[in-house]
mmCIF file of C-alpha atoms in Angstrom:
data_model
loop_
_atom_site.group_PDB
_atom_site.id
_atom_site.type_symbol
_atom_site.label_atom_id
_atom_site.label_comp_id
_atom_site.label_asym_id
_atom_site.label_seq_id
_atom_site.Cartn_x
_atom_site.Cartn_y
_atom_site.Cartn_z
ATOM 1 C CA MET S 189 39.668 113.212 181.479
ATOM 2 C CA SER S 190 38.646 114.892 184.565
ATOM 3 C CA ILE S 191 40.595 113.603 187.565
ATOM 4 C CA THR S 192 38.922 113.409 190.967
ATOM 5 C CA SER S 193 40.435 114.088 193.957
ATOM 6 C CA VAL S 194 39.852 111.414 196.884
ATOM 7 C CA THR S 195 40.062 112.275 200.545
ATOM 8 C CA LYS S 196 41.598 110.027 203.195
ATOM 9 C CA THR S 197 38.052 109.775 204.651
ATOM 10 C CA ASP S 198 36.362 108.419 201.565
ATOM 11 C CA LEU S 199 38.983 105.752 201.316
ATOM 12 C CA THR S 200 36.844 102.862 202.583
ATOM 13 C CA HIS S 201 36.893 99.442 201.324
ATOM 14 C CA CYS S 202 34.278 99.180 199.164
ATOM 15 C CA ARG S 203 34.961 103.184 197.944
ATOM 16 C CA MET S 204 38.453 101.852 197.015
ATOM 17 C CA PHE S 205 37.153 98.904 195.349
ATOM 18 C CA ALA S 206 34.847 101.149 193.048
ATOM 19 C CA ALA S 207 37.389 103.797 192.712
ATOM 20 C CA ALA S 208 39.423 101.143 190.852
ATOM 21 C CA LEU S 209 36.563 99.726 188.957
ATOM 22 C CA ALA S 210 35.695 103.318 187.513
ATOM 23 C CA ALA S 211 39.509 103.621 186.320
ATOM 24 C CA GLY S 212 39.024 100.276 184.550
ATOM 25 C CA VAL S 213 35.914 100.443 182.975
ATOM 26 C CA GLY S 214 35.049 104.262 182.756
ATOM 27 C CA ALA S 215 37.951 104.777 180.343
ATOM 28 C CA ALA S 216 39.822 103.101 177.616
ATOM 29 C CA VAL S 217 41.468 99.780 179.096
ATOM 30 C CA PRO S 218 44.823 99.081 178.363
ATOM 31 C CA ILE S 219 45.849 95.576 177.163
ATOM 32 C CA SER S 220 48.819 94.675 178.893
ATOM 33 C CA ALA S 221 51.110 91.833 179.203
ATOM 34 C CA ALA S 222 50.335 88.256 179.962
ATOM 35 C CA ARG S 223 49.430 87.609 183.618
ATOM 36 C CA GLN S 224 47.905 91.137 183.944
ATOM 37 C CA ALA S 225 44.593 92.191 183.782
ATOM 38 C CA TRP S 226 43.466 92.283 180.052
ATOM 39 C CA ALA S 227 40.301 93.768 177.923
ATOM 40 C CA ALA S 228 37.622 90.788 177.002
ATOM 41 C CA PRO S 229 36.491 90.890 173.366
ATOM 42 C CA THR S 230 33.305 92.527 173.566
ATOM 43 C CA ALA S 231 31.006 94.399 170.896
ATOM 44 C CA PRO S 232 32.899 96.498 168.685
ATOM 45 C CA GLY S 233 34.468 99.680 170.080
ATOM 46 C CA SER S 234 33.937 98.881 173.435
ATOM 47 C CA SER S 235 36.030 97.026 176.015
ATOM 48 C CA ARG S 236 35.598 94.804 178.985
ATOM 49 C CA LEU S 237 38.136 94.627 181.924
ATOM 50 C CA THR S 238 39.041 90.702 182.952
ATOM 51 C CA LEU S 239 40.824 90.050 185.948
ATOM 52 C CA PRO S 240 44.471 88.724 185.706
ATOM 53 C CA ARG S 241 44.759 84.957 184.068
ATOM 54 C CA PRO S 242 46.090 82.475 187.033
ATOM 55 C CA THR S 243 49.455 80.870 186.642
ATOM 56 C CA GLY S 244 48.333 77.309 187.484
ATOM 57 C CA PRO S 245 48.597 74.434 184.975
ATOM 58 C CA HIS S 246 44.298 74.023 185.002
ATOM 59 C CA PRO S 247 41.529 76.267 183.559
ATOM 60 C CA VAL S 248 39.221 77.252 186.552
ATOM 61 C CA GLY S 249 35.644 76.618 186.915
ATOM 62 C CA THR S 250 33.071 78.236 189.445
ATOM 63 C CA VAL S 251 29.870 77.795 190.940
ATOM 64 C CA PRO S 252 27.477 79.921 193.105
ATOM 65 C CA LEU S 253 25.451 78.516 196.025
ATOM 66 C CA HIS S 254 22.699 79.767 197.753
ATOM 67 C CA LEU S 255 22.657 78.111 201.452
ATOM 68 C CA VAL S 256 20.326 78.582 204.138
ATOM 69 C CA ASP S 257 21.624 77.935 207.894
ATOM 70 C CA THR S 258 18.001 76.183 209.332
ATOM 71 C CA SER S 259 20.202 76.381 213.237
ATOM 72 C CA ARG S 260 20.434 80.114 213.134
ATOM 73 C CA PRO S 261 17.273 82.182 212.851
ATOM 74 C CA ASP S 262 17.424 85.561 211.277
ATOM 75 C CA PRO S 263 15.823 88.286 213.169
ATOM 76 C CA VAL S 264 16.660 91.045 210.505
ATOM 77 C CA ALA S 265 14.814 89.114 207.869
ATOM 78 C CA GLY S 266 12.059 88.459 210.466
ATOM 79 C CA PRO S 267 10.015 85.831 212.333
ATOM 80 C CA GLY S 268 10.531 82.234 210.319
ATOM 81 C CA HIS S 269 13.509 83.639 208.535
ATOM 82 C CA HIS S 270 16.746 81.690 208.964
ATOM 83 C CA ARG S 271 20.223 83.154 208.135
ATOM 84 C CA GLU S 272 20.825 83.259 204.043
ATOM 85 C CA LEU S 273 24.200 83.083 202.608
ATOM 86 C CA MET S 274 25.428 83.418 198.710
ATOM 87 C CA ALA S 275 28.888 81.630 198.673
ATOM 88 C CA GLY S 276 30.616 80.291 195.414
ATOM 89 C CA VAL S 277 33.080 77.270 194.910
ATOM 90 C CA TRP S 278 35.867 77.666 192.692
ATOM 91 C CA TYR S 279 37.709 74.451 191.276
ATOM 92 C CA PRO S 280 40.217 73.103 188.789
ATOM 93 C CA ALA S 281 38.413 72.911 185.698
ATOM 94 C CA ARG S 282 38.858 69.654 183.292
ATOM 95 C CA ARG S 283 37.745 71.958 180.050
ATOM 96 C CA ALA S 284 36.399 75.774 179.846
ATOM 97 C CA GLU S 285 35.860 75.647 175.914
ATOM 98 C CA GLY S 286 32.363 77.624 175.208
ATOM 99 C CA LEU S 287 31.542 78.303 178.822
ATOM 100 C CA PRO S 288 30.855 81.826 179.491
ATOM 101 C CA ARG S 289 33.343 83.424 182.178
ATOM 102 C CA ALA S 290 32.119 84.457 185.487
ATOM 103 C CA PRO S 291 31.484 88.259 186.266
ATOM 104 C CA TRP S 292 33.285 89.409 189.472
ATOM 105 C CA MET S 293 29.849 90.202 190.965
ATOM 106 C CA THR S 294 26.374 89.795 189.794
ATOM 107 C CA GLU S 295 24.748 93.259 188.141
ATOM 108 C CA GLY S 296 22.504 94.198 191.140
ATOM 109 C CA ALA S 297 25.187 93.408 194.021
ATOM 110 C CA LEU S 298 27.657 95.428 191.845
ATOM 111 C CA ARG S 299 24.813 98.275 190.784
ATOM 112 C CA ALA S 300 24.413 98.038 194.911
ATOM 113 C CA LEU S 301 28.030 98.707 195.687
ATOM 114 C CA LEU S 302 28.931 101.316 193.005
ATOM 115 C CA THR S 303 25.911 103.464 193.958
ATOM 116 C CA ASP S 304 26.601 103.258 197.796
ATOM 117 C CA ALA S 305 30.570 104.432 196.764
ATOM 118 C CA GLY S 306 28.691 106.889 194.754
ATOM 119 C CA PHE S 307 30.223 105.729 191.171
ATOM 120 C CA PRO S 308 26.668 105.911 189.080
ATOM 121 C CA LEU S 309 28.222 103.232 186.296
ATOM 122 C CA ASP S 310 26.679 100.687 183.869
ATOM 123 C CA PRO S 311 27.352 97.383 185.915
ATOM 124 C CA ALA S 312 27.428 95.674 182.716
ATOM 125 C CA LEU S 313 30.717 97.242 182.393
ATOM 126 C CA GLY S 314 32.048 95.341 185.582
ATOM 127 C CA PRO S 315 35.217 93.011 185.360
ATOM 128 C CA LEU S 316 34.613 89.386 184.330
ATOM 129 C CA THR S 317 36.979 86.850 185.666
ATOM 130 C CA ALA S 318 39.370 84.052 184.459
ATOM 131 C CA ALA S 319 36.676 81.273 185.525
ATOM 132 C CA HIS S 320 34.287 79.272 183.902
ATOM 133 C CA VAL S 321 30.606 79.144 184.965
ATOM 134 C CA GLY S 322 29.527 75.560 185.595
ATOM 135 C CA ALA S 323 32.805 73.979 184.202
ATOM 136 C CA PRO S 324 33.252 70.095 184.653
ATOM 137 C CA VAL S 325 35.727 69.445 187.553
ATOM 138 C CA HIS S 326 39.631 68.339 186.935
ATOM 139 C CA HIS S 327 40.184 65.131 188.869
ATOM 140 C CA ALA S 328 43.721 64.132 189.228
ATOM 141 C CA GLY S 329 43.180 60.698 191.373
ATOM 142 C CA HIS S 330 42.409 62.605 194.773
ATOM 143 C CA ARG S 331 39.884 65.081 196.537
ATOM 144 C CA LEU S 332 40.550 68.669 196.372
ATOM 145 C CA PRO S 333 42.251 70.202 199.156
ATOM 146 C CA VAL S 334 39.613 73.139 200.442
ATOM 147 C CA ILE S 335 40.142 76.864 201.471
ATOM 148 C CA VAL S 336 37.495 79.210 202.597
ATOM 149 C CA TYR S 337 37.302 82.803 202.670
ATOM 150 C CA SER S 338 35.979 85.291 204.797
ATOM 151 C CA HIS S 339 35.865 89.023 203.274
ATOM 152 C CA GLY S 340 36.030 92.291 205.366
ATOM 153 C CA SER S 341 33.785 94.684 206.938
ATOM 154 C CA GLY S 342 30.948 95.872 204.450
ATOM 155 C CA SER S 343 32.451 94.436 201.459
ATOM 156 C CA HIS S 344 31.838 91.255 199.484
ATOM 157 C CA ARG S 345 32.970 87.698 198.720
ATOM 158 C CA GLY S 346 34.713 88.693 195.420
ATOM 159 C CA ASP S 347 37.424 90.876 197.146
ATOM 160 C CA HIS S 348 40.201 88.575 196.714
ATOM 161 C CA THR S 349 38.852 86.869 193.384
ATOM 162 C CA ILE S 350 42.351 86.966 192.049
ATOM 163 C CA MET S 351 43.992 84.968 194.854
ATOM 164 C CA VAL S 352 40.951 82.436 194.518
ATOM 165 C CA GLN S 353 41.008 82.031 190.846
ATOM 166 C CA GLU S 354 45.190 81.477 191.209
ATOM 167 C CA LEU S 355 44.541 78.739 193.634
ATOM 168 C CA ALA S 356 41.991 76.972 192.276
ATOM 169 C CA SER S 357 44.195 77.274 188.823
ATOM 170 C CA HIS S 358 46.554 75.171 191.190
ATOM 171 C CA GLY S 359 44.508 72.350 192.511
ATOM 172 C CA TYR S 360 42.281 73.882 195.189
ATOM 173 C CA ALA S 361 38.615 74.133 195.962
ATOM 174 C CA VAL S 362 38.069 77.718 197.456
ATOM 175 C CA VAL S 363 34.861 78.431 198.861
ATOM 176 C CA THR S 364 33.821 82.276 199.310
ATOM 177 C CA VAL S 365 30.931 83.394 201.157
ATOM 178 C CA ASP S 366 28.992 86.899 201.746
ATOM 179 C CA HIS S 367 28.128 87.558 204.965
ATOM 180 C CA THR S 368 24.821 88.665 204.661
ATOM 181 C CA HIS S 369 23.748 92.426 206.638
ATOM 182 C CA ASP S 370 27.683 93.216 206.073
ATOM 183 C CA THR S 371 27.885 92.648 202.568
ATOM 184 C CA PHE S 372 26.522 93.520 199.247
ATOM 185 C CA THR S 373 24.858 90.381 197.596
ATOM 186 C CA GLU S 374 22.079 89.616 195.256
ATOM 187 C CA LEU S 375 19.528 86.478 196.241
ATOM 188 C CA PRO S 376 18.711 83.952 193.439
ATOM 189 C CA ASP S 377 14.997 85.622 193.823
ATOM 190 C CA GLY S 378 16.385 89.274 192.789
ATOM 191 C CA ARG S 379 16.428 90.414 196.978
ATOM 192 C CA MET S 380 19.456 92.286 197.019
ATOM 193 C CA LEU S 381 20.997 92.754 200.511
ATOM 194 C CA THR S 382 23.366 95.598 201.603
ATOM 195 C CA PRO S 383 25.549 96.422 204.763
ATOM 196 C CA ASP S 384 22.731 97.314 207.366
ATOM 197 C CA ASP S 385 22.482 98.697 210.722
ATOM 198 C CA VAL S 386 22.799 96.027 212.567
ATOM 199 C CA PRO S 387 26.037 95.038 214.157
ATOM 200 C CA MET S 388 27.990 91.916 212.564
ATOM 201 C CA TYR S 389 30.932 90.905 214.720
ATOM 202 C CA PRO S 390 34.071 88.507 213.759
ATOM 203 C CA ARG S 391 32.324 86.088 215.813
ATOM 204 C CA ASP S 392 29.102 86.338 213.398
ATOM 205 C CA PHE S 393 31.416 85.701 210.451
ATOM 206 C CA ALA S 394 33.073 82.924 212.206
ATOM 207 C CA ALA S 395 29.646 81.108 212.689
ATOM 208 C CA ASP S 396 29.177 81.663 208.792
ATOM 209 C CA LEU S 397 32.526 79.690 208.283
ATOM 210 C CA ARG S 398 31.593 77.186 210.375
ATOM 211 C CA PHE S 399 28.416 76.319 208.779
ATOM 212 C CA LEU S 400 30.564 76.435 205.244
ATOM 213 C CA LEU S 401 32.769 73.715 206.735
ATOM 214 C CA ASP S 402 29.365 72.139 207.032
ATOM 215 C CA CYS S 403 28.424 72.529 203.650
ATOM 216 C CA VAL S 404 31.865 71.263 202.618
ATOM 217 C CA GLU S 405 31.621 67.911 204.192
ATOM 218 C CA GLY S 406 28.264 67.848 202.722
ATOM 219 C CA LEU S 407 29.725 68.271 199.036
ATOM 220 C CA ALA S 408 32.186 65.846 199.925
ATOM 221 C CA ALA S 409 29.407 62.982 200.978
ATOM 222 C CA GLY S 410 27.301 63.875 197.899
ATOM 223 C CA ARG S 411 24.974 66.270 199.134
ATOM 224 C CA ASN S 412 24.244 69.239 197.428
ATOM 225 C CA PRO S 413 23.708 72.267 200.023
ATOM 226 C CA ASP S 414 21.997 74.486 197.495
ATOM 227 C CA ALA S 415 18.702 76.120 199.004
ATOM 228 C CA ASP S 416 16.826 75.685 195.609
ATOM 229 C CA GLY S 417 18.563 72.428 194.690
ATOM 230 C CA LYS S 418 20.280 74.473 191.826
ATOM 231 C CA PRO S 419 22.404 71.614 189.729
ATOM 232 C CA LEU S 420 26.388 71.587 190.226
ATOM 233 C CA PRO S 421 29.028 71.176 187.611
ATOM 234 C CA GLN S 422 29.377 67.787 187.210
ATOM 235 C CA GLY S 423 32.277 66.138 189.490
ATOM 236 C CA LEU S 424 31.770 68.651 192.045
ATOM 237 C CA LEU S 425 29.975 65.946 194.334
ATOM 238 C CA GLY S 426 32.230 64.064 196.282
ATOM 239 C CA ALA S 427 35.535 65.774 195.074
ATOM 240 C CA LEU S 428 36.354 68.008 197.854
ATOM 241 C CA ASP S 429 38.379 66.803 200.802
ATOM 242 C CA PRO S 430 37.261 67.552 204.004
ATOM 243 C CA LYS S 431 40.177 66.432 205.863
ATOM 244 C CA HIS S 432 42.432 69.096 204.390
ATOM 245 C CA ILE S 433 40.889 72.610 204.884
ATOM 246 C CA GLY S 434 42.623 75.744 205.521
ATOM 247 C CA ALA S 435 40.967 79.046 205.885
ATOM 248 C CA PHE S 436 41.964 83.030 204.880
ATOM 249 C CA GLY S 437 40.721 86.159 205.734
ATOM 250 C CA TRP S 438 40.745 89.858 204.715
ATOM 251 C CA SER S 439 40.492 92.439 207.586
ATOM 252 C CA LYS S 440 37.061 91.412 209.905
ATOM 253 C CA GLY S 441 37.065 88.373 207.889
ATOM 254 C CA GLY S 442 40.802 87.234 209.045
ATOM 255 C CA THR S 443 39.872 87.577 212.495
ATOM 256 C CA ALA S 444 36.885 85.569 211.886
ATOM 257 C CA THR S 445 39.331 83.470 210.475
ATOM 258 C CA ALA S 446 41.277 82.965 213.980
ATOM 259 C CA LEU S 447 38.359 82.326 215.787
ATOM 260 C CA THR S 448 37.332 79.794 213.553
ATOM 261 C CA MET S 449 39.994 77.864 213.703
ATOM 262 C CA LEU S 450 40.043 78.236 217.513
ATOM 263 C CA ALA S 451 36.594 76.806 217.699
ATOM 264 C CA ASP S 452 36.599 73.720 215.140
ATOM 265 C CA GLN S 453 39.861 71.830 214.820
ATOM 266 C CA ARG S 454 38.547 71.222 211.178
ATOM 267 C CA VAL S 455 40.875 73.867 209.571
ATOM 268 C CA ARG S 456 44.146 72.861 209.663
ATOM 269 C CA ALA S 457 45.903 76.353 208.607
ATOM 270 C CA GLY S 458 44.920 79.709 208.585
ATOM 271 C CA LEU S 459 46.374 83.264 206.787
ATOM 272 C CA SER S 460 44.730 86.540 208.210
ATOM 273 C CA LEU S 461 45.409 89.699 206.039
ATOM 274 C CA ASP S 462 45.262 92.896 207.945
ATOM 275 C CA GLY S 463 42.885 91.257 210.394
ATOM 276 C CA PRO S 464 42.726 93.525 213.324
ATOM 277 C CA MET S 465 42.573 90.605 216.037
ATOM 278 C CA GLN S 466 39.810 92.622 218.112
ATOM 279 C CA PRO S 467 38.631 91.759 220.580
ATOM 280 C CA THR S 468 41.382 90.973 221.601
ATOM 281 C CA ILE S 469 42.492 86.885 221.065
ATOM 282 C CA THR S 470 44.078 85.528 223.656
ATOM 283 C CA ALA S 471 43.595 81.833 223.558
ATOM 284 C CA ASP S 472 46.570 79.807 222.207
ATOM 285 C CA LEU S 473 46.112 78.229 218.569
ATOM 286 C CA ASP S 474 48.014 74.612 217.945
ATOM 287 C CA ARG S 475 47.911 75.139 214.127
ATOM 288 C CA PRO S 476 49.952 76.876 211.713
ATOM 289 C CA PHE S 477 48.310 80.690 211.553
ATOM 290 C CA ILE S 478 49.911 83.644 209.717
ATOM 291 C CA ILE S 479 49.462 87.093 210.273
ATOM 292 C CA CYS S 480 50.048 89.378 207.657
ATOM 293 C CA SER S 481 50.129 92.856 208.096
ATOM 294 C CA LEU S 482 51.528 96.615 207.339
ATOM 295 C CA ARG S 483 54.158 95.631 209.847
ATOM 296 C CA GLY S 484 55.180 92.650 207.950
ATOM 297 C CA TYR S 485 54.630 88.921 208.593
ATOM 298 C CA SER S 486 53.975 86.872 211.987
ATOM 299 C CA VAL S 487 53.047 82.947 212.676
ATOM 300 C CA LEU S 488 51.472 81.589 215.484
ATOM 301 C CA GLN S 489 52.404 77.897 216.301
ATOM 302 C CA GLY S 490 51.257 76.830 219.509
ATOM 303 C CA GLY S 491 50.869 80.288 220.895
ATOM 304 C CA GLU S 492 54.152 81.642 219.862
ATOM 305 C CA GLU S 493 54.742 84.187 217.572
ATOM 306 C CA THR S 494 57.940 84.422 215.299
ATOM 307 C CA ASP S 495 58.958 87.322 213.407
ATOM 308 C CA SER S 496 59.080 86.209 209.537
ATOM 309 C CA CYS S 497 56.421 84.683 207.505
ATOM 310 C CA GLY S 498 56.408 80.828 207.690
ATOM 311 C CA ALA S 499 54.240 77.884 208.148
ATOM 312 C CA GLY S 500 55.084 76.425 211.427
ATOM 313 C CA GLN S 501 57.463 73.766 212.339
ATOM 314 C CA GLY S 502 60.538 75.689 211.172
ATOM 315 C CA LYS S 503 59.404 75.937 207.369
ATOM 316 C CA THR S 504 59.307 79.492 206.079
ATOM 317 C CA ILE S 505 57.101 80.350 203.188
ATOM 318 C CA ARG S 506 59.122 81.406 199.785
ATOM 319 C CA ARG S 507 57.771 82.234 196.502
ATOM 320 C CA ARG S 508 58.965 79.119 194.774
ATOM 321 C CA GLY S 509 58.063 77.678 191.454
ATOM 322 C CA GLY S 510 54.642 79.031 190.634
ATOM 323 C CA SER S 511 51.965 80.329 193.122
ATOM 324 C CA PRO S 512 53.107 82.426 195.963
ATOM 325 C CA PHE S 513 49.448 81.748 197.284
ATOM 326 C CA ALA S 514 49.449 77.675 196.894
ATOM 327 C CA ALA S 515 52.575 77.988 199.149
ATOM 328 C CA ASN S 516 50.882 79.463 201.894
ATOM 329 C CA TYR S 517 48.991 76.169 202.971
ATOM 330 C CA PRO S 518 51.237 72.827 202.644
ATOM 331 C CA GLN S 519 49.697 71.895 205.889
ATOM 332 C CA ILE S 520 46.626 71.047 203.700
ATOM 333 C CA ALA S 521 47.964 69.825 200.147
ATOM 334 C CA ILE S 522 47.778 66.717 199.087
ATOM 335 C CA SER S 523 51.025 64.529 200.002
#
């Protein structure tokens, strides 16, 4: 076994993820206890890393979406082109038997990520998620509360898949998105898009999130937002609750989450993971917003900051009976 030293300057977001992937698939993958990553059965003599099983009572389904925002021209793509986004919907499934597991990333996007990070591994060895592609949606007599997710700079919508599938297993619909020109993504026609030299600011991410909210409303009203008219899983149309929406993001995505909440009342609660909040945000926010960073946790409620991780209105978030992630969104849960 060889050991490669990694300097601090090498540890960009993408390189850290690729290094973790290389550690998992470049050698034998240990099979550990339940709820940790395990090796999915593949061909004899091989192992494939699979992300940890969610702790919720429901299996998880997922479907990718190809979205086009016709209200925003894309000058990078050229005249007549509009902003294209790849997104994913993750949700509690009614059943998953016999359905394929969704990959962490498409092979094309993962190949581009690994190449950029300097890890020329076979993308076919990329991890599988716990979700099943196209599984029918579980219905429990009410619509599903929704959470939208925004990734960090130069990354991709698979960043926090473990959290995403955990939330879905507890009854949330989670919508993730690749922020085009600041991500590694693959479009349905095979085009590969990687981070460009074009500046992408948190406000650009926030514009993507607001468009994503429009798509959530479309799905809730029974309209398929996929630009290619791709068939959706059984039960997804009409399943989402547009009146119970939360959002979270990492790094630049965390800042974009705050900007989205300031501009759009449809998001009732938000969570920022290491969001730099730059440029400095000075406006007041009238809904619960949690900031998690290296220095700990803080909560913004009505423009005031407290020292502990809470949900506003005097309620402190604690790990209790199941998923700590699901507890982060009491403001949007079904009462």
